[in-house]
């Protein structure tokens, strides 16, 4: 997102936090209603253009959004969206992307209230790994010719009763409303949002064998010291690394594996 949209999203996040800080607001319901608004604006191209038209007064756009959403969603969702359309957006799609992000954040807030946010983080990561390792499953979940009911039924088989309700809802929205994104990137975004909700960074750690609890604690402490930020470890086991570990934080990769050192030695010999 460009500057105007980034500022508008930051302001919307603050309003969402203010809303969800109140226990009287049902964060799960808010997430569902914001997801419905996302779907509406994703379908109605002309509507989202009107709601982001910089030539129109912000108050007029807010009144239009209020009329459209009245009776369709609750007051908190309507107020939040009305406030967003008052802001300036670099392009119409940024508004829809931002409402979708707020929906996910509201869902994660609901999970945090019930003490299940850690489980949701881990389940999103594990589901992402399952998708990456199964081309057949990925094809079924991303098949454009498949109906929403068929994809929902498949997800129920995979996750129904095996994952937290928040995880099921987040994944279902991503699969049934991909909005042009890859499934993998969507899951990564959800994982980052979950970590951010707990004010933590995410490190994807790949090792040849499972790490012990003591190793996890030492690694987490070392990474937190290195990055100056609390760190959540997503752990993956890959025997092909031959020993040691590989750590990815965002776009940065810290390699300490035998395989990596062998590859480096081969490159030097070839040079």
Coordinates of C-alpha atoms in Angstrom, one line a residue:
X1 CA 0.0 0.0 0.0
X2 CA 1.1 3.6 -0.7
X3 CA 1.3 6.3 1.9
X4 CA -2.3 7.4 2.0
X5 CA -3.6 3.9 2.3
X6 CA -1.1 2.9 5.0
X7 CA -2.1 5.9 7.1
X8 CA -5.8 5.1 6.6
X9 CA -5.2 1.4 7.6
X10 CA -3.2 2.5 10.7
X11 CA -6.1 4.7 11.8
X12 CA -8.6 2.0 11.2
X13 CA -6.5 -0.4 13.3
X14 CA -6.6 2.0 16.1
X15 CA -10.4 2.3 15.9
X16 CA -10.7 -1.4 15.9
X17 CA -8.5 -1.7 19.0
X18 CA -10.7 0.9 20.7
X19 CA -13.8 -1.1 19.8
X20 CA -12.5 -4.5 20.8
X21 CA -11.0 -3.2 24.1
X22 CA -14.7 -3.0 25.2
X23 CA -15.9 -6.3 26.4
X24 CA -19.4 -5.3 25.3
X25 CA -18.3 -5.7 21.6
X26 CA -18.5 -9.2 20.3
X27 CA -15.2 -9.5 18.4
X28 CA -16.3 -12.8 16.7
X29 CA -19.5 -11.2 15.3
X30 CA -17.6 -8.1 14.3
X31 CA -15.1 -10.3 12.3
X32 CA -18.0 -12.1 10.6
X33 CA -19.7 -8.9 9.6
X34 CA -16.5 -7.3 8.3
X35 CA -15.9 -10.4 6.2
X36 CA -19.3 -9.9 4.7
X37 CA -18.6 -6.3 3.9
X38 CA -15.3 -7.5 2.3
X39 CA -17.2 -9.9 0.1
X40 CA -19.7 -7.2 -0.9
X41 CA -17.1 -4.6 -1.9
X42 CA -15.0 -7.3 -3.7
X43 CA -18.1 -8.0 -5.9
X44 CA -19.3 -4.5 -6.4
X45 CA -16.5 -2.7 -8.2
X46 CA -18.4 0.5 -8.9
X47 CA -19.5 0.7 -5.2
X48 CA -15.9 0.5 -3.9
X49 CA -14.9 3.1 -6.4
X50 CA -17.6 5.5 -5.2
X51 CA -16.6 4.9 -1.6
X52 CA -12.9 5.7 -2.3
X53 CA -13.5 8.6 -4.8
X54 CA -11.2 11.4 -3.6
X55 CA -13.4 13.9 -5.3
X56 CA -16.3 13.1 -3.0
X57 CA -16.5 14.6 0.6
X58 CA -15.7 12.1 3.2
X59 CA -18.9 12.7 5.2
X60 CA -21.0 12.0 2.1
X61 CA -19.2 8.7 1.6
X62 CA -19.6 7.8 5.2
X63 CA -23.4 8.5 5.0
X64 CA -23.7 6.3 1.9
X65 CA -21.9 3.4 3.6
X66 CA -24.1 3.9 6.7
X67 CA -27.3 3.6 4.6
X68 CA -26.0 0.6 2.7
X69 CA -25.0 -1.3 5.9
X70 CA -27.9 -0.3 8.1
X71 CA -29.8 -3.4 9.2
X72 CA -27.2 -5.6 7.5
X73 CA -24.4 -5.4 10.1
X74 CA -24.2 -4.3 13.7
X75 CA -23.4 -0.8 14.8
X76 CA -19.7 -1.4 15.5
X77 CA -19.1 -2.8 12.1
X78 CA -21.1 0.0 10.3
X79 CA -19.3 2.7 12.3
X80 CA -15.9 1.2 11.6
X81 CA -16.5 1.0 7.8
X82 CA -18.0 4.5 7.8
X83 CA -14.9 5.8 9.4
X84 CA -12.7 4.1 6.9
X85 CA -14.4 5.5 3.9
X86 CA -13.9 9.0 5.3
X87 CA -10.2 8.4 4.9
X88 CA -8.2 8.8 1.7
X89 CA -7.2 5.6 -0.1
X90 CA -4.5 5.3 -2.8
X91 CA -6.7 2.9 -4.8
X92 CA -10.1 1.3 -4.3
X93 CA -8.8 -2.2 -3.6
X94 CA -6.8 -1.0 -0.6
X95 CA -10.0 -0.3 1.2
X96 CA -11.3 -3.8 0.7
X97 CA -7.9 -5.4 1.6
X98 CA -7.9 -3.3 4.8
X99 CA -11.5 -4.3 5.8
X100 CA -10.5 -7.9 5.3
X101 CA -7.4 -7.5 7.5
X102 CA -9.6 -5.9 10.2
X103 CA -11.9 -8.9 10.0
X104 CA -9.0 -11.3 10.6
X105 CA -7.7 -9.1 13.5
X106 CA -11.1 -9.1 15.1
X107 CA -11.2 -12.9 14.8
X108 CA -7.8 -13.2 16.4
X109 CA -8.9 -10.8 19.2
X110 CA -11.8 -13.1 19.9
X111 CA -9.3 -16.0 20.1
X112 CA -7.1 -14.0 22.4
X113 CA -10.1 -13.4 24.7
X114 CA -10.8 -17.1 25.0
X115 CA -7.1 -17.9 25.6
X116 CA -6.7 -19.9 22.3
X117 CA -4.6 -17.5 20.3
X118 CA -1.4 -19.5 20.7
X119 CA -3.3 -22.6 19.4
X120 CA -4.6 -20.6 16.4
X121 CA -1.1 -19.5 15.5
X122 CA 0.3 -23.0 15.6
X123 CA -2.7 -24.4 13.7
X124 CA -2.4 -21.9 10.9
X125 CA 1.3 -22.7 10.6
X126 CA 0.8 -26.5 10.5
X127 CA -2.1 -26.2 8.0
X128 CA 0.2 -24.1 5.8
X129 CA 2.8 -26.9 5.9
X130 CA 0.2 -29.5 5.1
X131 CA -0.9 -27.5 2.0
X132 CA 2.7 -27.0 0.9
X133 CA 3.4 -30.7 1.1
X134 CA 0.3 -31.9 -0.7
X135 CA -0.2 -30.7 -4.3
X136 CA -3.5 -32.6 -4.5
X137 CA -4.9 -30.9 -1.5
X138 CA -3.7 -27.5 -2.7
X139 CA -5.3 -28.1 -6.1
X140 CA -8.6 -29.1 -4.5
X141 CA -8.7 -26.0 -2.2
X142 CA -7.8 -23.6 -5.0
X143 CA -9.9 -25.1 -7.8
X144 CA -11.8 -22.2 -9.3
X145 CA -14.4 -24.5 -10.7
X146 CA -15.2 -26.1 -7.3
X147 CA -18.2 -24.7 -5.4
X148 CA -18.0 -23.0 -2.1
X149 CA -20.0 -25.8 -0.5
X150 CA -17.5 -28.4 -1.9
X151 CA -14.5 -26.5 -0.5
X152 CA -16.3 -26.0 2.8
X153 CA -17.1 -29.7 3.1
X154 CA -13.4 -30.6 2.4
X155 CA -12.3 -28.2 5.1
X156 CA -14.7 -29.7 7.5
X157 CA -13.1 -33.1 6.9
X158 CA -9.7 -31.7 7.4
X159 CA -10.2 -29.3 10.4
X160 CA -13.7 -30.0 11.8
X161 CA -13.3 -30.7 15.5
X162 CA -9.5 -30.9 15.1
X163 CA -8.8 -27.1 15.2
X164 CA -9.9 -24.1 17.1
X165 CA -13.1 -22.5 15.8
X166 CA -11.3 -19.3 15.0
X167 CA -8.8 -21.3 12.9
X168 CA -11.6 -23.0 11.0
X169 CA -13.3 -19.6 10.2
X170 CA -10.1 -17.9 9.1
X171 CA -9.1 -20.7 6.8
X172 CA -12.6 -21.1 5.4
X173 CA -12.8 -17.4 4.5
X174 CA -9.4 -17.6 2.9
X175 CA -10.3 -20.6 0.8
X176 CA -13.8 -19.6 -0.2
X177 CA -12.9 -15.9 -0.8
X178 CA -9.2 -16.0 -2.1
X179 CA -9.5 -12.6 -3.9
X180 CA -6.7 -13.4 -6.2
X181 CA -4.2 -14.4 -3.6
X182 CA -2.3 -17.7 -3.4
X183 CA -3.4 -19.9 -0.5
X184 CA 0.2 -20.0 0.9
X185 CA 0.5 -16.2 0.9
X186 CA -2.8 -15.9 2.6
X187 CA -1.9 -18.3 5.4
X188 CA 1.4 -16.5 5.9
X189 CA -0.4 -13.2 6.2
X190 CA -2.8 -14.7 8.8
X191 CA 0.2 -16.1 10.8
X192 CA 1.9 -12.7 10.8
X193 CA -1.3 -11.0 12.0
X194 CA -1.6 -13.6 14.8
X195 CA 1.9 -13.0 15.9
X196 CA 1.5 -9.2 15.8
X197 CA -1.6 -9.5 17.9
X198 CA 0.6 -10.8 20.7
X199 CA 3.3 -8.2 19.8
X200 CA 5.7 -10.9 18.6
X201 CA 7.7 -11.6 15.6
X202 CA 7.6 -15.1 13.9
X203 CA 10.7 -17.2 13.3
X204 CA 10.3 -20.3 11.1
X205 CA 12.8 -22.8 12.4
X206 CA 13.8 -25.8 10.3
X207 CA 15.9 -28.5 12.0
X208 CA 17.0 -32.1 11.1
X209 CA 15.4 -33.4 14.4
X210 CA 12.9 -31.9 16.8
X211 CA 14.4 -29.4 19.2
X212 CA 14.3 -30.0 22.9
X213 CA 12.4 -27.6 25.2
X214 CA 15.8 -26.2 26.4
X215 CA 16.9 -25.6 22.8
X216 CA 13.7 -23.9 22.0
X217 CA 14.1 -21.6 25.0
X218 CA 17.7 -20.8 24.2
X219 CA 17.0 -20.1 20.6
X220 CA 13.9 -18.0 21.4
X221 CA 16.0 -15.9 23.8
X222 CA 18.8 -15.5 21.4
X223 CA 16.5 -14.4 18.6
X224 CA 14.7 -12.0 20.8
X225 CA 18.0 -10.4 21.8
X226 CA 19.1 -10.2 18.2
X227 CA 15.9 -8.6 16.9
X228 CA 15.0 -6.7 20.0
X229 CA 11.5 -8.1 19.9
X230 CA 9.6 -11.1 21.5
X231 CA 9.8 -14.0 19.1
X232 CA 7.4 -16.8 18.4
X233 CA 8.9 -20.0 17.0
X234 CA 7.2 -22.0 14.3
X235 CA 9.0 -25.3 14.2
X236 CA 9.5 -27.6 11.2
X237 CA 11.5 -30.8 10.9
X238 CA 13.3 -31.6 7.6
X239 CA 15.9 -34.5 7.7
X240 CA 17.4 -33.1 4.5
X241 CA 19.1 -30.2 6.4
X242 CA 21.5 -32.9 7.8
X243 CA 22.0 -31.2 11.1
X244 CA 22.0 -27.7 12.6
X245 CA 19.1 -25.3 12.0
X246 CA 17.8 -22.8 9.5
X247 CA 15.9 -19.8 10.8
X248 CA 13.7 -17.4 8.7
X249 CA 12.5 -14.2 10.1
X250 CA 10.5 -12.3 7.5
X251 CA 12.7 -12.1 4.4
X252 CA 15.9 -12.8 6.3
X253 CA 17.3 -16.3 6.5
X254 CA 19.9 -17.4 9.1
X255 CA 21.5 -20.6 8.0
X256 CA 23.4 -22.9 10.3
X257 CA 22.9 -26.3 8.7
X258 CA 25.4 -28.9 7.6
X259 CA 23.8 -29.0 4.2
X260 CA 24.2 -25.2 3.9
X261 CA 27.9 -25.4 4.9
X262 CA 28.5 -28.3 2.4
X263 CA 26.8 -26.3 -0.4
X264 CA 29.0 -23.3 0.5
X265 CA 32.1 -25.5 0.3
X266 CA 31.1 -26.8 -3.1
X267 CA 30.6 -23.3 -4.4
X268 CA 34.1 -22.3 -3.2
X269 CA 35.7 -25.4 -4.8
X270 CA 33.8 -24.7 -8.0
X271 CA 35.1 -21.1 -7.9

